[in-house]
Short mmCIF file of N, CA, C and O in Angstrom, two decimals:
data_model
loop_
_atom_site.label_atom_id
_atom_site.label_comp_id
_atom_site.label_asym_id
_atom_site.label_seq_id
_atom_site.Cartn_x
_atom_site.Cartn_y
_atom_site.Cartn_z
N MET A 22 97.92 117.45 142.67
CA MET A 22 99.07 117.05 141.95
C MET A 22 99.31 115.59 141.91
O MET A 22 99.80 115.09 141.02
N GLY A 23 98.72 114.84 142.78
CA GLY A 23 98.76 113.51 142.82
C GLY A 23 98.08 112.83 141.49
O GLY A 23 98.61 112.03 140.88
N GLU A 24 96.87 113.44 141.28
CA GLU A 24 96.02 113.03 140.26
C GLU A 24 96.87 113.27 138.83
O GLU A 24 96.91 112.55 138.01
N LEU A 25 97.39 114.52 138.77
CA LEU A 25 98.19 114.90 137.60
C LEU A 25 99.38 113.95 137.43
O LEU A 25 99.67 113.54 136.45
N GLY A 26 100.16 113.57 138.48
CA GLY A 26 101.20 112.52 138.40
C GLY A 26 100.75 111.21 137.82
O GLY A 26 101.32 110.58 137.03
N VAL A 27 99.64 110.75 138.29
CA VAL A 27 99.12 109.52 137.84
C VAL A 27 98.66 109.55 136.38
O VAL A 27 99.12 108.79 135.51
N ALA A 28 97.98 110.56 136.00
CA ALA A 28 97.44 110.84 134.65
C ALA A 28 98.72 110.98 133.77
O ALA A 28 98.70 110.40 132.66
N SER A 29 99.83 111.74 134.23
CA SER A 29 100.93 111.90 133.38
C SER A 29 101.70 110.52 133.18
O SER A 29 102.19 110.43 132.05
N ARG A 30 101.80 109.67 134.08
CA ARG A 30 102.46 108.39 134.04
C ARG A 30 101.78 107.58 132.97
O ARG A 30 102.23 106.97 132.12
N ARG A 31 100.33 107.66 133.07
CA ARG A 31 99.53 106.77 132.14
C ARG A 31 99.79 107.33 130.79
O ARG A 31 99.74 106.66 129.73
N TYR A 32 99.67 108.64 130.61
CA TYR A 32 99.92 109.41 129.23
C TYR A 32 101.18 108.84 128.67
O TYR A 32 101.11 108.60 127.44
N MET A 33 102.23 109.09 129.33
CA MET A 33 103.40 108.80 128.83
C MET A 33 103.62 107.31 128.47
O MET A 33 104.16 107.04 127.45
N ALA A 34 103.12 106.53 129.31
CA ALA A 34 103.17 104.97 129.06
C ALA A 34 102.29 104.75 127.74
O ALA A 34 102.82 103.92 126.95
N SER A 35 101.13 105.38 127.62
CA SER A 35 100.25 105.04 126.53
C SER A 35 100.97 105.42 125.17
O SER A 35 100.84 104.77 124.16
N TYR A 36 101.59 106.54 125.22
CA TYR A 36 102.36 107.14 124.14
C TYR A 36 103.47 106.10 123.78
O TYR A 36 103.55 105.68 122.47
N ALA A 37 104.22 105.66 124.70
CA ALA A 37 105.27 104.77 124.33
C ALA A 37 104.83 103.40 123.95
O ALA A 37 105.47 102.97 122.91
N LEU A 38 103.74 102.96 124.48
CA LEU A 38 103.26 101.74 123.86
C LEU A 38 102.49 101.93 122.40
O LEU A 38 102.76 100.97 121.60
N PHE A 39 101.94 103.08 122.19
CA PHE A 39 101.43 103.26 120.95
C PHE A 39 102.49 103.38 120.02
O PHE A 39 102.56 102.77 118.80
N ASN A 40 103.70 104.11 120.31
CA ASN A 40 104.77 104.20 119.46
C ASN A 40 105.36 102.84 119.18
O ASN A 40 105.73 102.58 117.98
N GLN A 41 105.42 101.91 120.18
CA GLN A 41 106.05 100.49 119.87
C GLN A 41 105.03 99.68 118.95
O GLN A 41 105.55 99.05 117.97
N ALA A 42 103.79 100.05 119.11
CA ALA A 42 102.83 99.13 118.35
C ALA A 42 102.90 99.70 116.80
O ALA A 42 102.90 98.82 115.97
N LEU A 43 103.01 100.97 116.61
CA LEU A 43 103.20 101.50 115.17
C LEU A 43 104.49 101.07 114.65
O LEU A 43 104.53 100.62 113.44
N ALA A 44 105.55 101.05 115.41
CA ALA A 44 106.87 100.66 114.93
C ALA A 44 106.86 99.17 114.66
O ALA A 44 107.28 98.73 113.55
N ASP A 45 106.19 98.35 115.30
CA ASP A 45 106.05 96.86 115.08
C ASP A 45 105.34 96.78 113.84
O ASP A 45 105.60 95.97 113.12
N HIS A 46 104.17 97.46 113.68
CA HIS A 46 103.42 97.38 112.51
C HIS A 46 104.17 97.69 111.15
O HIS A 46 104.05 97.08 110.16
N LEU A 47 105.12 98.71 111.38
CA LEU A 47 105.93 99.10 110.16
C LEU A 47 107.28 98.36 110.06
O LEU A 47 108.02 98.54 109.32
N ARG A 48 107.52 97.42 111.00
CA ARG A 48 108.57 96.63 111.15
C ARG A 48 109.88 97.51 111.36
O ARG A 48 110.95 97.38 110.74
N LEU A 49 109.76 98.43 112.35
CA LEU A 49 110.94 99.33 112.56
C LEU A 49 111.06 99.33 114.10
O LEU A 49 110.26 98.95 114.81
N HIS A 50 112.30 99.80 114.42
CA HIS A 50 112.45 100.00 115.88
C HIS A 50 111.85 101.27 116.27
O HIS A 50 111.72 102.30 115.39
N PRO A 51 111.33 101.52 117.45
CA PRO A 51 110.64 102.74 117.86
C PRO A 51 111.44 103.91 117.76
O PRO A 51 110.92 104.98 117.32
N THR A 52 112.75 103.95 117.92
CA THR A 52 113.64 105.19 117.67
C THR A 52 113.73 105.44 116.18
O THR A 52 113.71 106.65 115.85
N ASP A 53 113.74 104.52 115.36
CA ASP A 53 113.81 104.64 113.95
C ASP A 53 112.54 105.23 113.36
O ASP A 53 112.52 106.16 112.74
N LEU A 54 111.43 104.81 114.09
CA LEU A 54 110.09 105.53 113.70
C LEU A 54 110.02 106.86 114.01
O LEU A 54 109.72 107.78 113.20
N GLN A 55 110.52 107.24 115.26
CA GLN A 55 110.59 108.61 115.64
C GLN A 55 111.59 109.41 114.82
O GLN A 55 111.37 110.57 114.59
N CYS A 56 112.65 108.70 114.48
CA CYS A 56 113.60 109.49 113.64
C CYS A 56 112.92 109.90 112.25
O CYS A 56 113.07 111.06 111.80
N LEU A 57 112.24 109.02 111.52
CA LEU A 57 111.39 109.31 110.47
C LEU A 57 110.39 110.44 110.63
O LEU A 57 110.40 111.38 109.81
N ASN A 58 109.74 110.33 111.82
CA ASN A 58 108.87 111.41 112.11
C ASN A 58 109.69 112.74 112.14
O ASN A 58 109.12 113.79 111.57
N LEU A 59 110.66 112.77 112.85
CA LEU A 59 111.52 114.10 113.06
C LEU A 59 112.13 114.44 111.66
O LEU A 59 112.17 115.67 111.48
N LEU A 60 112.56 113.49 110.84
CA LEU A 60 113.06 113.83 109.52
C LEU A 60 112.00 114.50 108.65
O LEU A 60 112.37 115.37 107.84
N GLY A 61 110.68 114.15 108.77
CA GLY A 61 109.68 114.66 108.00
C GLY A 61 109.48 116.08 108.52
O GLY A 61 108.80 116.98 107.73
N LEU A 62 109.92 116.61 109.66
CA LEU A 62 109.87 117.99 109.98
C LEU A 62 111.05 118.88 109.48
O LEU A 62 110.88 120.01 109.70
N GLU A 63 112.00 118.30 109.06
CA GLU A 63 113.13 119.02 108.67
C GLU A 63 113.00 119.53 107.17
O GLU A 63 112.41 118.90 106.45
N PRO A 64 113.54 120.66 106.89
CA PRO A 64 113.30 121.30 105.66
C PRO A 64 113.92 120.64 104.50
O PRO A 64 113.56 120.82 103.33
N GLY A 65 114.90 119.71 104.69
CA GLY A 65 115.60 119.04 103.57
C GLY A 65 116.49 118.10 104.14
O GLY A 65 116.49 117.61 105.34
N PRO A 66 117.47 117.51 103.37
CA PRO A 66 118.48 116.57 103.88
C PRO A 66 119.17 116.92 104.98
O PRO A 66 119.40 118.40 105.16
N VAL A 67 119.63 116.06 105.93
CA VAL A 67 120.44 116.40 107.17
C VAL A 67 121.61 115.45 107.20
O VAL A 67 121.78 114.37 106.64
N THR A 68 122.56 115.96 108.12
CA THR A 68 123.70 115.09 108.27
C THR A 68 123.49 114.22 109.44
O THR A 68 122.45 114.18 110.07
N ILE A 69 124.29 113.10 109.59
CA ILE A 69 124.18 112.24 110.67
C ILE A 69 124.29 113.13 112.04
O ILE A 69 123.64 112.59 112.94
N GLY A 70 125.00 114.05 112.13
CA GLY A 70 125.21 114.83 113.20
C GLY A 70 123.86 115.47 113.67
O GLY A 70 123.48 115.48 114.87
N ARG A 71 123.16 115.86 112.59
CA ARG A 71 121.78 116.53 112.84
C ARG A 71 120.77 115.43 113.29
O ARG A 71 119.99 115.59 114.28
N ILE A 72 120.88 114.23 112.89
CA ILE A 72 120.01 113.13 113.23
C ILE A 72 120.44 112.91 114.71
O ILE A 72 119.48 112.39 115.52
N ALA A 73 121.66 112.79 115.14
CA ALA A 73 122.02 112.56 116.55
C ALA A 73 121.49 113.73 117.42
O ALA A 73 120.99 113.37 118.51
N GLU A 74 121.44 114.97 116.93
CA GLU A 74 120.83 116.03 117.80
C GLU A 74 119.34 115.78 118.04
O GLU A 74 118.86 116.04 118.99
N LEU A 75 118.72 115.36 116.78
CA LEU A 75 117.15 115.27 116.75
C LEU A 75 116.78 114.16 117.67
O LEU A 75 115.72 114.21 118.34
N THR A 76 117.65 113.13 117.61
CA THR A 76 117.21 111.86 118.38
C THR A 76 117.82 111.78 119.79
O THR A 76 117.42 110.98 120.66
N GLY A 77 118.82 112.65 120.03
CA GLY A 77 119.53 112.51 121.40
C GLY A 77 120.57 111.18 121.36
O GLY A 77 121.06 110.97 122.50
N LEU A 78 120.83 110.66 120.17
CA LEU A 78 121.73 109.53 120.10
C LEU A 78 123.16 110.07 119.91
O LEU A 78 123.38 111.21 119.46
N THR A 79 124.25 109.30 120.09
CA THR A 79 125.54 109.47 119.67
C THR A 79 125.61 109.45 118.30
O THR A 79 124.65 108.89 117.65
N THR A 80 126.75 110.00 117.60
CA THR A 80 126.79 109.94 116.24
C THR A 80 126.93 108.40 115.83
O THR A 80 126.43 108.05 114.59
N GLY A 81 127.63 107.56 116.54
CA GLY A 81 127.64 106.27 116.17
C GLY A 81 126.40 105.39 116.19
O GLY A 81 126.25 104.72 115.21
N SER A 82 125.67 105.71 117.29
CA SER A 82 124.38 105.11 117.38
C SER A 82 123.43 105.72 116.12
O SER A 82 122.60 104.89 115.54
N ALA A 83 123.56 106.98 115.91
CA ALA A 83 122.79 107.59 114.78
C ALA A 83 123.18 107.04 113.31
O ALA A 83 122.30 106.80 112.50
N THR A 84 124.49 106.67 113.23
CA THR A 84 124.77 106.00 112.09
C THR A 84 124.29 104.76 111.85
O THR A 84 123.92 104.24 110.74
N ARG A 85 124.11 103.91 112.94
CA ARG A 85 123.66 102.64 112.88
C ARG A 85 121.95 102.72 112.70
O ARG A 85 121.51 101.91 112.01
N LEU A 86 121.46 103.75 113.24
CA LEU A 86 119.92 103.94 112.93
C LEU A 86 119.77 104.27 111.42
O LEU A 86 118.89 103.70 110.83
N VAL A 87 120.69 105.06 110.87
CA VAL A 87 120.54 105.39 109.44
C VAL A 87 120.75 104.15 108.57
O VAL A 87 120.17 103.90 107.57
N ASP A 88 121.87 103.34 108.97
CA ASP A 88 122.14 102.06 108.28
C ASP A 88 120.68 101.19 108.30
O ASP A 88 120.28 100.80 107.27
N ARG A 89 119.96 101.15 109.42
CA ARG A 89 118.76 100.35 109.48
C ARG A 89 117.77 100.94 108.59
O ARG A 89 117.05 100.36 107.71
N LEU A 90 117.50 102.33 108.56
CA LEU A 90 116.59 103.03 107.66
C LEU A 90 116.94 102.93 106.21
O LEU A 90 115.95 102.76 105.49
N GLU A 91 118.19 102.92 105.89
CA GLU A 91 118.56 102.83 104.59
C GLU A 91 118.43 101.39 104.10
O GLU A 91 117.75 101.18 102.94
N LYS A 92 118.65 100.36 104.90
CA LYS A 92 118.37 98.94 104.56
C LYS A 92 116.74 98.76 104.30
O LYS A 92 116.47 98.03 103.42
N ALA A 93 116.08 99.55 105.16
CA ALA A 93 114.60 99.31 104.89
C ALA A 93 114.04 100.20 103.81
O ALA A 93 112.86 100.12 103.54
N GLY A 94 114.83 100.97 103.16
CA GLY A 94 114.46 101.75 102.07
C GLY A 94 113.89 103.12 102.32
O GLY A 94 113.14 103.83 101.39
N TYR A 95 113.97 103.56 103.52
CA TYR A 95 113.36 104.89 104.01
C TYR A 95 114.24 106.07 103.70
O TYR A 95 113.61 107.20 103.60
N VAL A 96 115.54 105.91 103.71
CA VAL A 96 116.42 107.03 103.50
C VAL A 96 117.51 106.54 102.51
O VAL A 96 117.79 105.39 102.39
N THR A 97 118.20 107.62 101.97
CA THR A 97 119.38 107.38 101.14
C THR A 97 120.40 108.35 101.64
O THR A 97 120.13 109.27 102.37
N ARG A 98 121.57 108.03 101.36
CA ARG A 98 122.79 108.81 101.64
C ARG A 98 123.41 109.57 100.47
O ARG A 98 123.48 108.66 99.40
N ARG A 99 123.83 110.73 100.46
CA ARG A 99 124.70 111.23 99.29
C ARG A 99 125.67 112.23 99.80
O ARG A 99 125.46 112.80 100.90
N ARG A 100 126.65 112.39 99.11
CA ARG A 100 127.61 113.51 99.43
C ARG A 100 127.01 114.80 99.21
O ARG A 100 126.32 115.09 98.32
N ASP A 101 127.52 115.70 100.16
CA ASP A 101 127.04 117.21 100.10
C ASP A 101 127.81 117.66 98.89
O ASP A 101 128.97 117.59 98.83
N THR A 102 127.02 118.40 97.87
CA THR A 102 127.83 118.91 96.89
C THR A 102 128.57 120.21 97.26
O THR A 102 129.67 120.46 96.54
N GLU A 103 128.26 120.81 98.16
CA GLU A 103 129.10 122.06 98.56
C GLU A 103 130.32 121.59 99.47
O GLU A 103 131.14 122.36 99.52
N ASP A 104 130.10 120.58 100.24
CA ASP A 104 131.25 120.13 101.19
C ASP A 104 131.28 118.58 101.06
O ASP A 104 130.50 117.75 101.79
N ARG A 105 132.12 118.11 100.14
CA ARG A 105 132.21 116.59 100.04
C ARG A 105 132.62 115.82 101.23
O ARG A 105 132.47 114.59 101.20
N ARG A 106 132.98 116.39 102.31
CA ARG A 106 133.30 115.64 103.45
C ARG A 106 132.00 115.39 104.06
O ARG A 106 132.06 114.37 104.98
N LYS A 107 131.00 115.96 103.87
CA LYS A 107 129.74 115.73 104.56
C LYS A 107 128.81 114.82 103.81
O LYS A 107 128.69 114.75 102.67
N VAL A 108 128.23 113.97 104.48
CA VAL A 108 127.12 113.03 103.88
C VAL A 108 125.79 113.43 104.42
O VAL A 108 125.52 113.72 105.60
N LEU A 109 124.89 113.62 103.48
CA LEU A 109 123.48 113.91 103.76
C LEU A 109 122.56 112.75 103.60
O LEU A 109 122.68 112.00 102.75
N VAL A 110 121.78 112.77 104.56
CA VAL A 110 120.60 111.68 104.65
C VAL A 110 119.32 112.34 104.27
O VAL A 110 118.94 113.35 104.66
N GLU A 111 118.75 111.59 103.29
CA GLU A 111 117.51 112.13 102.77
C GLU A 111 116.41 111.08 102.66
O GLU A 111 116.69 109.83 102.47
N SER A 112 115.27 111.46 103.05
CA SER A 112 114.14 110.42 103.04
C SER A 112 113.65 110.06 101.70
O SER A 112 113.79 110.90 100.74
N VAL A 113 113.25 108.90 101.48
CA VAL A 113 112.72 108.39 100.21
C VAL A 113 111.19 108.71 100.10
O VAL A 113 110.49 108.17 100.89
N PRO A 114 110.82 109.64 99.19
CA PRO A 114 109.48 110.16 99.25
C PRO A 114 108.33 108.99 99.15
O PRO A 114 107.39 109.11 99.76
N GLU A 115 108.64 108.04 98.29
CA GLU A 115 107.67 107.01 98.23
C GLU A 115 107.46 105.94 99.55
O GLU A 115 106.34 105.76 99.88
N ARG A 116 108.63 105.78 100.18
CA ARG A 116 108.58 105.11 101.45
C ARG A 116 107.87 105.98 102.45
O ARG A 116 107.12 105.44 103.47
N MET A 117 108.24 107.29 102.49
CA MET A 117 107.49 108.23 103.40
C MET A 117 105.98 108.28 103.11
O MET A 117 105.20 108.48 104.16
N ALA A 118 105.60 108.25 101.80
CA ALA A 118 104.20 108.31 101.59
C ALA A 118 103.53 107.05 102.19
O ALA A 118 102.50 107.18 102.70
N GLU A 119 104.11 105.87 102.24
CA GLU A 119 103.73 104.67 102.79
C GLU A 119 103.48 104.93 104.29
O GLU A 119 102.45 104.57 104.92
N PHE A 120 104.62 105.43 104.92
CA PHE A 120 104.57 105.87 106.33
C PHE A 120 103.43 106.77 106.67
O PHE A 120 102.74 106.57 107.51
N GLY A 121 103.29 107.77 105.82
CA GLY A 121 102.16 108.71 105.87
C GLY A 121 100.85 108.20 105.83
O GLY A 121 99.88 108.59 106.38
N ALA A 122 100.65 107.23 104.83
CA ALA A 122 99.35 106.46 104.56
C ALA A 122 98.92 105.77 105.80
O ALA A 122 97.78 105.89 106.19
N VAL A 123 99.74 105.03 106.54
CA VAL A 123 99.46 104.35 107.74
C VAL A 123 99.11 105.44 108.80
O VAL A 123 98.14 105.28 109.59
N TRP A 124 99.89 106.47 109.00
CA TRP A 124 99.58 107.54 109.87
C TRP A 124 98.29 108.15 109.60
O TRP A 124 97.51 108.43 110.49
N GLY A 125 97.93 108.38 108.36
CA GLY A 125 96.65 109.04 107.81
C GLY A 125 95.46 108.33 108.31
O GLY A 125 94.48 108.80 108.59
N LYS A 126 95.64 106.88 108.28
CA LYS A 126 94.46 106.00 108.78
C LYS A 126 94.22 106.17 110.31
O LYS A 126 93.19 106.02 110.75
N LEU A 127 95.18 106.64 111.07
CA LEU A 127 95.13 106.81 112.48
C LEU A 127 94.79 108.22 112.77
O LEU A 127 94.37 108.56 113.91
N ASN A 128 95.39 109.17 111.96
CA ASN A 128 95.42 110.57 112.32
C ASN A 128 94.02 111.16 112.63
O ASN A 128 93.82 111.97 113.59
N GLY A 129 92.89 110.80 111.92
CA GLY A 129 91.67 111.38 112.28
C GLY A 129 91.15 111.19 113.62
O GLY A 129 90.54 112.12 114.16
N ALA A 130 91.38 110.12 114.25
CA ALA A 130 91.02 109.88 115.58
C ALA A 130 91.77 110.89 116.54
O ALA A 130 91.19 111.42 117.56
N TRP A 131 93.05 111.07 116.35
CA TRP A 131 93.74 112.04 117.16
C TRP A 131 93.23 113.33 117.00
O TRP A 131 93.12 114.09 117.98
N PHE A 132 92.91 113.85 115.80
CA PHE A 132 92.58 115.21 115.64
C PHE A 132 91.23 115.49 116.18
O PHE A 132 90.85 116.48 116.77
N ALA A 133 90.23 114.38 116.08
CA ALA A 133 88.98 114.50 116.55
C ALA A 133 88.96 114.72 118.05
O ALA A 133 87.93 115.34 118.56
N MET A 134 89.85 114.13 118.63
CA MET A 134 90.07 114.14 120.19
C MET A 134 90.15 115.62 120.52
O MET A 134 89.60 116.07 121.60
N PHE A 135 90.76 116.38 119.69
CA PHE A 135 90.95 117.96 120.00
C PHE A 135 89.80 118.85 119.69
O PHE A 135 89.73 120.03 120.17
N ASP A 136 88.78 118.21 118.97
CA ASP A 136 87.63 118.94 118.49
C ASP A 136 86.79 119.60 119.71
O ASP A 136 86.15 120.59 119.51
N VAL A 137 86.95 119.09 120.88
CA VAL A 137 85.99 119.47 121.96
C VAL A 137 86.67 120.68 122.71
O VAL A 137 86.06 121.33 123.50
N TYR A 138 87.94 121.00 122.25
CA TYR A 138 88.61 122.13 122.90
C TYR A 138 88.41 123.43 122.11
O TYR A 138 88.43 123.55 120.91
N GLY A 139 88.41 124.55 122.90
CA GLY A 139 88.34 125.86 122.34
C GLY A 139 89.82 126.36 121.99
O GLY A 139 90.72 125.70 122.33
N ASP A 140 89.92 127.57 121.37
CA ASP A 140 91.29 128.11 120.96
C ASP A 140 92.09 128.27 122.19
O ASP A 140 93.40 127.99 121.99
N ASP A 141 91.63 128.76 123.22
CA ASP A 141 92.49 128.95 124.43
C ASP A 141 93.06 127.68 125.04
O ASP A 141 94.15 127.57 125.41
N GLU A 142 92.21 126.69 124.91
CA GLU A 142 92.59 125.31 125.47
C GLU A 142 93.61 124.75 124.48
O GLU A 142 94.64 124.11 124.99
N ILE A 143 93.44 124.93 123.26
CA ILE A 143 94.39 124.33 122.22
C ILE A 143 95.65 125.04 122.47
O ILE A 143 96.88 124.47 122.47
N ALA A 144 95.70 126.46 122.73
CA ALA A 144 96.86 127.26 122.89
C ALA A 144 97.65 126.71 124.06
O ALA A 144 98.93 126.59 124.16
N LEU A 145 96.85 126.32 125.25
CA LEU A 145 97.47 125.78 126.47
C LEU A 145 98.17 124.52 126.08
O LEU A 145 99.22 124.15 126.58
N LEU A 146 97.48 123.69 125.32
CA LEU A 146 98.00 122.28 125.03
C LEU A 146 99.27 122.34 124.21
O LEU A 146 100.27 121.74 124.41
N ILE A 147 99.26 123.35 123.33
CA ILE A 147 100.43 123.54 122.31
C ILE A 147 101.67 124.02 123.21
O ILE A 147 102.75 123.59 123.27
N ALA A 148 101.28 125.03 124.06
CA ALA A 148 102.42 125.54 125.03
C ALA A 148 102.90 124.46 126.02
O ALA A 148 104.18 124.20 126.18
N HIS A 149 102.11 123.59 126.53
CA HIS A 149 102.50 122.47 127.26
C HIS A 149 103.34 121.50 126.47
O HIS A 149 104.47 121.07 126.93
N MET A 150 102.94 121.07 125.23
CA MET A 150 103.68 120.39 124.47
C MET A 150 105.13 120.79 124.10
O MET A 150 106.14 120.06 124.24
N ARG A 151 105.28 122.07 123.90
CA ARG A 151 106.50 122.70 123.59
C ARG A 151 107.37 122.71 124.76
O ARG A 151 108.54 122.27 124.80
N ARG A 152 106.78 122.90 125.92
CA ARG A 152 107.58 123.00 127.28
C ARG A 152 108.06 121.42 127.44
O ARG A 152 109.10 121.18 128.02
N THR A 153 107.09 120.52 127.26
CA THR A 153 107.45 119.17 127.40
C THR A 153 108.64 118.71 126.63
O THR A 153 109.60 118.13 127.16
N VAL A 154 108.68 119.12 125.33
CA VAL A 154 109.76 118.88 124.44
C VAL A 154 111.07 119.39 125.03
O VAL A 154 112.10 118.81 125.10
N GLU A 155 111.13 120.68 125.47
CA GLU A 155 112.23 121.30 126.03
C GLU A 155 112.74 120.58 127.27
O GLU A 155 113.76 120.23 127.46
N LEU A 156 111.81 120.28 128.30
CA LEU A 156 112.16 119.50 129.34
C LEU A 156 112.67 118.24 129.11
O LEU A 156 113.68 117.67 129.78
N ALA A 157 111.93 117.58 128.18
CA ALA A 157 112.54 116.15 127.93
C ALA A 157 113.98 116.25 127.46
O ALA A 157 114.89 115.44 127.73
N GLY A 158 114.20 117.17 126.50
CA GLY A 158 115.59 117.31 126.05
C GLY A 158 116.64 117.55 127.26
O GLY A 158 117.76 117.02 127.29
N THR A 159 116.21 118.30 128.10
CA THR A 159 117.03 118.62 129.28
C THR A 159 117.19 117.46 130.19
O THR A 159 118.35 117.08 130.61
N GLN A 160 116.24 116.60 130.35
CA GLN A 160 116.26 115.49 131.17
C GLN A 160 117.01 114.37 130.52
O GLN A 160 117.63 113.65 131.13
N ILE A 161 116.97 114.27 129.10
CA ILE A 161 117.62 113.28 128.39
C ILE A 161 119.23 113.62 128.62
O ILE A 161 120.14 112.65 128.72
N GLU A 162 119.53 114.94 128.45
CA GLU A 162 120.88 115.28 128.72
C GLU A 162 121.33 114.74 130.05
O GLU A 162 122.64 114.35 130.28
N ARG A 163 120.47 115.10 131.05
CA ARG A 163 120.94 114.76 132.45
C ARG A 163 121.23 113.28 132.57
O ARG A 163 122.20 112.94 133.21
N LEU A 164 120.33 112.47 131.96
CA LEU A 164 120.30 111.12 132.19
C LEU A 164 121.77 110.60 131.38
O LEU A 164 122.44 109.69 131.90
N ARG A 165 121.92 111.05 130.23
CA ARG A 165 123.19 110.65 129.43
C ARG A 165 124.47 111.09 129.99
O ARG A 165 125.46 110.47 129.93
N ASP A 166 124.52 112.23 130.72
CA ASP A 166 125.54 112.76 131.38
C ASP A 166 125.84 112.21 132.75
O ASP A 166 126.90 112.50 133.37
N GLY A 167 124.90 111.39 133.22
CA GLY A 167 124.95 110.78 134.60
C GLY A 167 124.72 111.83 135.69
O GLY A 167 125.26 111.79 136.74
N LYS A 168 124.04 113.00 135.33
CA LYS A 168 123.88 114.07 136.34
C LYS A 168 122.56 113.94 137.00
O LYS A 168 121.73 114.86 137.01
N LEU A 169 122.22 112.77 137.56
CA LEU A 169 120.84 112.81 138.14
C LEU A 169 120.78 113.56 139.57
O LEU A 169 121.35 113.57 140.51
#
């Protein structure tokens, strides 16, 4: 368990540092970069409230995040045609393609890393990643609620 703890800390730090380097390269804040990543997984335009849910930010912070992404040309806002009270945030396809092109240049190395694993090992990795996402959400909530 000690070795797992050390490896886990190095893993988390390396991902955070990679995220920072990629954000710096794209001239974005790391949270903004991850918001774009998460928006790319959504089936369509989303509300600021949904961005707050995806990122774990308050709606005020999510609004400022969207302000930055809009200024950088990655997203636009428009009124929901079904409910004019709602504002929908939508990614700009051309800018997302630029984001995707940078990721595409890095992507191959990440996928090649998994080529050495069999199907059962890949299934284990996927299960671990899904559980990590769930646990991270719970831990983020605890930290934000001051319930350590």
